[in-house]
Tab-separated table of C-alpha atoms in Angstrom:
chain	number	residue	atom	x	y	z
A	1	UNK	CA	35.436	-39.756	-12.542
A	2	UNK	CA	35.329	-36.232	-13.708
A	3	UNK	CA	31.561	-35.858	-13.228
A	4	UNK	CA	31.722	-37.170	-9.634
A	5	UNK	CA	34.654	-34.665	-8.831
A	6	UNK	CA	32.441	-31.921	-10.173
A	7	UNK	CA	29.372	-33.136	-8.183
A	8	UNK	CA	31.623	-33.191	-5.173
A	9	UNK	CA	32.910	-29.678	-5.749
A	10	UNK	CA	29.290	-28.372	-6.280
A	11	UNK	CA	28.135	-30.046	-2.979
A	12	UNK	CA	31.051	-28.564	-1.210
A	13	UNK	CA	30.167	-24.945	-2.369
A	14	UNK	CA	26.539	-25.490	-1.520
A	15	UNK	CA	27.694	-26.436	2.041
A	16	UNK	CA	29.960	-23.450	2.237
A	17	UNK	CA	27.429	-21.179	1.061
A	18	UNK	CA	24.488	-22.409	3.164
A	19	UNK	CA	26.753	-22.388	6.276
A	20	UNK	CA	27.848	-18.871	5.572
A	21	UNK	CA	24.233	-17.510	5.429
A	22	UNK	CA	23.110	-15.510	8.301
A	23	UNK	CA	19.524	-16.655	9.416
A	24	UNK	CA	16.723	-14.246	9.226
A	25	UNK	CA	15.077	-13.018	12.448
A	26	UNK	CA	11.421	-13.765	12.686
A	27	UNK	CA	10.716	-13.934	16.474
A	28	UNK	CA	11.348	-11.482	19.204
A	29	UNK	CA	11.163	-11.720	23.004
A	30	UNK	CA	10.287	-8.430	24.517
A	31	UNK	CA	10.522	-7.411	28.350
A	32	UNK	CA	8.922	-4.167	29.476
A	33	UNK	CA	10.037	-3.119	33.088
A	34	UNK	CA	10.477	-0.170	35.579
A	35	UNK	CA	12.709	0.003	38.530
A	36	UNK	CA	11.048	-1.261	41.782
A	37	UNK	CA	12.158	1.958	43.585
A	38	UNK	CA	10.111	3.973	41.156
A	39	UNK	CA	7.399	2.041	39.584
A	40	UNK	CA	5.762	3.047	36.224
A	41	UNK	CA	2.436	2.696	34.454
A	42	UNK	CA	3.344	1.722	30.901
A	43	UNK	CA	1.575	2.603	27.374
A	44	UNK	CA	3.980	0.985	24.738
A	45	UNK	CA	3.465	0.499	20.938
A	46	UNK	CA	5.939	-1.505	18.708
A	47	UNK	CA	5.055	-0.373	15.260
A	48	UNK	CA	1.332	-1.211	15.070
A	49	UNK	CA	1.387	-3.672	18.050
A	50	UNK	CA	0.101	-2.490	21.467
A	51	UNK	CA	2.572	-4.049	24.017
A	52	UNK	CA	1.076	-2.215	26.948
A	53	UNK	CA	-1.897	-0.044	27.683
A	54	UNK	CA	-1.996	0.871	31.393
A	55	UNK	CA	0.215	-1.658	32.718
A	56	UNK	CA	1.499	-1.355	36.132
A	57	UNK	CA	3.953	-4.436	36.407
A	58	UNK	CA	6.381	-5.439	33.916
A	59	UNK	CA	5.401	-7.632	31.057
A	60	UNK	CA	7.262	-10.326	28.758
A	61	UNK	CA	5.939	-10.721	25.300
A	62	UNK	CA	7.039	-13.095	22.425
A	63	UNK	CA	5.778	-12.652	19.074
A	64	UNK	CA	6.616	-12.218	15.273
A	65	UNK	CA	9.369	-9.611	14.650
A	66	UNK	CA	7.666	-6.700	12.914
A	67	UNK	CA	9.936	-4.043	11.485
A	68	UNK	CA	9.371	-0.861	9.474
A	69	UNK	CA	10.014	-0.146	5.787
A	70	UNK	CA	13.476	0.787	6.864
A	71	UNK	CA	14.131	-2.617	8.557
A	72	UNK	CA	14.194	-1.106	12.044
A	73	UNK	CA	12.006	-1.768	15.340
A	74	UNK	CA	10.045	1.441	15.963
A	75	UNK	CA	8.775	2.347	19.508
A	76	UNK	CA	6.445	4.803	20.901
A	77	UNK	CA	5.947	5.097	24.610
A	78	UNK	CA	4.608	6.808	27.232
A	79	UNK	CA	4.826	6.200	31.110
A	80	UNK	CA	3.621	7.865	34.517
A	81	UNK	CA	5.412	7.520	37.587
A	82	UNK	CA	3.201	6.912	40.844
A	83	UNK	CA	4.415	10.582	41.869
A	84	UNK	CA	2.593	12.008	38.890
A	85	UNK	CA	5.439	12.739	36.645
A	86	UNK	CA	4.619	11.477	33.018
A	87	UNK	CA	6.679	11.267	29.829
A	88	UNK	CA	6.752	10.064	26.243
A	89	UNK	CA	9.377	9.048	23.808
A	90	UNK	CA	9.811	7.667	20.493
A	91	UNK	CA	13.069	5.619	19.434
A	92	UNK	CA	14.248	2.863	16.909
A	93	UNK	CA	16.619	-0.059	17.111
A	94	UNK	CA	18.326	-2.034	14.559
A	95	UNK	CA	17.375	-5.833	15.097
A	96	UNK	CA	20.802	-6.595	13.866
A	97	UNK	CA	22.129	-5.708	17.310
A	98	UNK	CA	20.040	-7.949	19.217
A	99	UNK	CA	21.336	-11.140	20.811
A	100	UNK	CA	19.715	-14.255	19.618
A	101	UNK	CA	18.823	-17.519	21.286
A	102	UNK	CA	21.533	-20.063	20.960
A	103	UNK	CA	23.336	-17.470	18.558
A	104	UNK	CA	21.192	-19.022	15.605
A	105	UNK	CA	19.863	-15.617	14.488
A	106	UNK	CA	16.110	-16.482	14.167
A	107	UNK	CA	14.655	-15.356	17.669
A	108	UNK	CA	16.042	-12.132	19.224
A	109	UNK	CA	15.795	-10.544	22.724
A	110	UNK	CA	15.130	-6.970	23.830
A	111	UNK	CA	14.389	-5.242	27.170
A	112	UNK	CA	12.998	-1.858	27.646
A	113	UNK	CA	13.276	-0.282	31.005
A	114	UNK	CA	11.388	2.974	32.097
A	115	UNK	CA	12.536	5.245	34.973
A	116	UNK	CA	13.614	6.324	37.244
A	117	UNK	CA	12.036	9.436	36.108
A	118	UNK	CA	12.274	10.301	32.389
A	119	UNK	CA	14.987	7.520	31.863
A	120	UNK	CA	14.713	5.078	28.904
A	121	UNK	CA	17.317	2.321	28.668
A	122	UNK	CA	17.104	-0.505	25.967
A	123	UNK	CA	19.203	-3.769	26.314
A	124	UNK	CA	19.868	-6.961	24.975
A	125	UNK	CA	20.815	-10.033	27.082
A	126	UNK	CA	24.648	-10.996	26.829
A	127	UNK	CA	25.018	-13.582	24.072
A	128	UNK	CA	26.428	-16.111	26.647
A	129	UNK	CA	23.104	-15.865	28.516
A	130	UNK	CA	20.898	-16.893	25.679
A	131	UNK	CA	23.156	-20.087	24.961
A	132	UNK	CA	21.510	-23.663	25.019
A	133	UNK	CA	20.608	-24.569	28.535
A	134	UNK	CA	23.443	-26.298	30.530
A	135	UNK	CA	26.077	-24.724	28.434
A	136	UNK	CA	28.457	-22.658	30.866
A	137	UNK	CA	29.917	-19.488	29.870
A	138	UNK	CA	33.621	-19.344	28.984
A	139	UNK	CA	34.436	-17.607	32.349
A	140	UNK	CA	32.266	-19.876	34.386
A	141	UNK	CA	30.973	-16.681	36.062
A	142	UNK	CA	27.282	-15.692	34.923
A	143	UNK	CA	27.703	-12.645	37.132
A	144	UNK	CA	30.006	-11.003	34.360
A	145	UNK	CA	27.453	-11.471	31.733
A	146	UNK	CA	25.857	-8.172	32.059
A	147	UNK	CA	23.159	-7.059	29.592
A	148	UNK	CA	24.369	-5.002	26.540
A	149	UNK	CA	23.235	-1.278	26.065
A	150	UNK	CA	21.678	-0.490	22.840
A	151	UNK	CA	20.174	2.900	23.738
A	152	UNK	CA	19.890	5.307	26.709
A	153	UNK	CA	17.573	8.237	26.045
A	154	UNK	CA	15.317	10.747	27.865
A	155	UNK	CA	11.476	11.109	27.546
A	156	UNK	CA	9.935	14.519	27.159
A	157	UNK	CA	6.968	15.639	29.455
A	158	UNK	CA	3.870	14.111	28.589
A	159	UNK	CA	0.994	17.007	27.939
A	160	UNK	CA	-1.982	16.954	30.359
A	161	UNK	CA	-4.175	16.930	27.248
A	162	UNK	CA	-2.587	14.002	25.587
A	163	UNK	CA	-5.126	10.893	25.292
A	164	UNK	CA	-2.590	8.549	26.700
A	165	UNK	CA	-2.595	10.570	30.091
A	166	UNK	CA	-6.058	9.348	30.896
A	167	UNK	CA	-5.308	5.864	29.679
A	168	UNK	CA	-2.079	5.778	32.024
A	169	UNK	CA	-4.052	7.217	34.976
A	170	UNK	CA	-6.688	4.608	34.902
A	171	UNK	CA	-3.979	2.253	35.941
A	172	UNK	CA	-3.969	3.946	39.319
A	173	UNK	CA	-7.353	2.283	39.655
A	174	UNK	CA	-5.868	-1.235	39.207
A	175	UNK	CA	-5.499	-1.985	42.990
A	176	UNK	CA	-4.689	-5.740	42.300
A	177	UNK	CA	-1.549	-4.341	40.463
A	178	UNK	CA	-0.721	-1.016	42.401
A	179	UNK	CA	-0.838	-2.456	45.777
A	180	UNK	CA	1.980	-5.215	45.197
A	181	UNK	CA	3.890	-2.361	43.240
A	182	UNK	CA	3.681	-0.250	46.237
A	183	UNK	CA	4.935	-3.114	48.399
A	184	UNK	CA	7.769	-3.890	46.287
A	185	UNK	CA	8.812	-0.231	46.052
A	186	UNK	CA	8.759	0.010	50.056
A	187	UNK	CA	10.840	-3.129	50.419
A	188	UNK	CA	13.178	-2.036	47.975
A	189	UNK	CA	13.724	1.542	49.350
A	190	UNK	CA	13.973	-0.101	52.993
A	191	UNK	CA	17.443	-1.561	51.618
A	192	UNK	CA	18.379	0.638	48.884
A	193	UNK	CA	18.621	4.367	47.969
A	194	UNK	CA	16.158	5.873	45.599
A	195	UNK	CA	17.748	5.339	42.113
A	196	UNK	CA	19.228	8.562	40.690
A	197	UNK	CA	17.510	9.660	37.307
A	198	UNK	CA	19.877	9.878	34.506
A	199	UNK	CA	17.655	12.538	32.780
A	200	UNK	CA	16.693	15.809	34.061
A	201	UNK	CA	12.806	15.835	34.655
């Protein structure tokens, strides 16, 4: 009897310990975007991974979570507005701040938005939006579940002789991407004012 009671106690402790362990994030969904009113050409690197080279439209990328020796996500970015303004920025994000799918901790979500102008805004989805499909939020109103802002920063002007400038400008030759971006911009601005930049150019 004593042995079985001891075994039961050990199992109970094991369940508590396992239940209390936080799962390690190994996967990351990344969204890159710019406002429709001020489309950008993007060059973005996360660690050693090139996420965008001369990307005109936004992009959604899934893959392994790769962090630096300090445990942070490190980003390097350069972007070019269709009006010719160009900027660069470096920033880091703690993955522990990211919302995860179904709240399980293994698969995080992040969005990096560029513009208008030199603006950079990094967000993660409201945790309730990443819940299992079909599970309604407590309020019943998805409109309340706005993204959580992790970082707002400003880029600095990208020098003309920076090698990334030529790469970004090559994106202007991609008619299949530029033409739809210009059409989206015109439709957006026909119904909305030009977004006000947070950062001074």
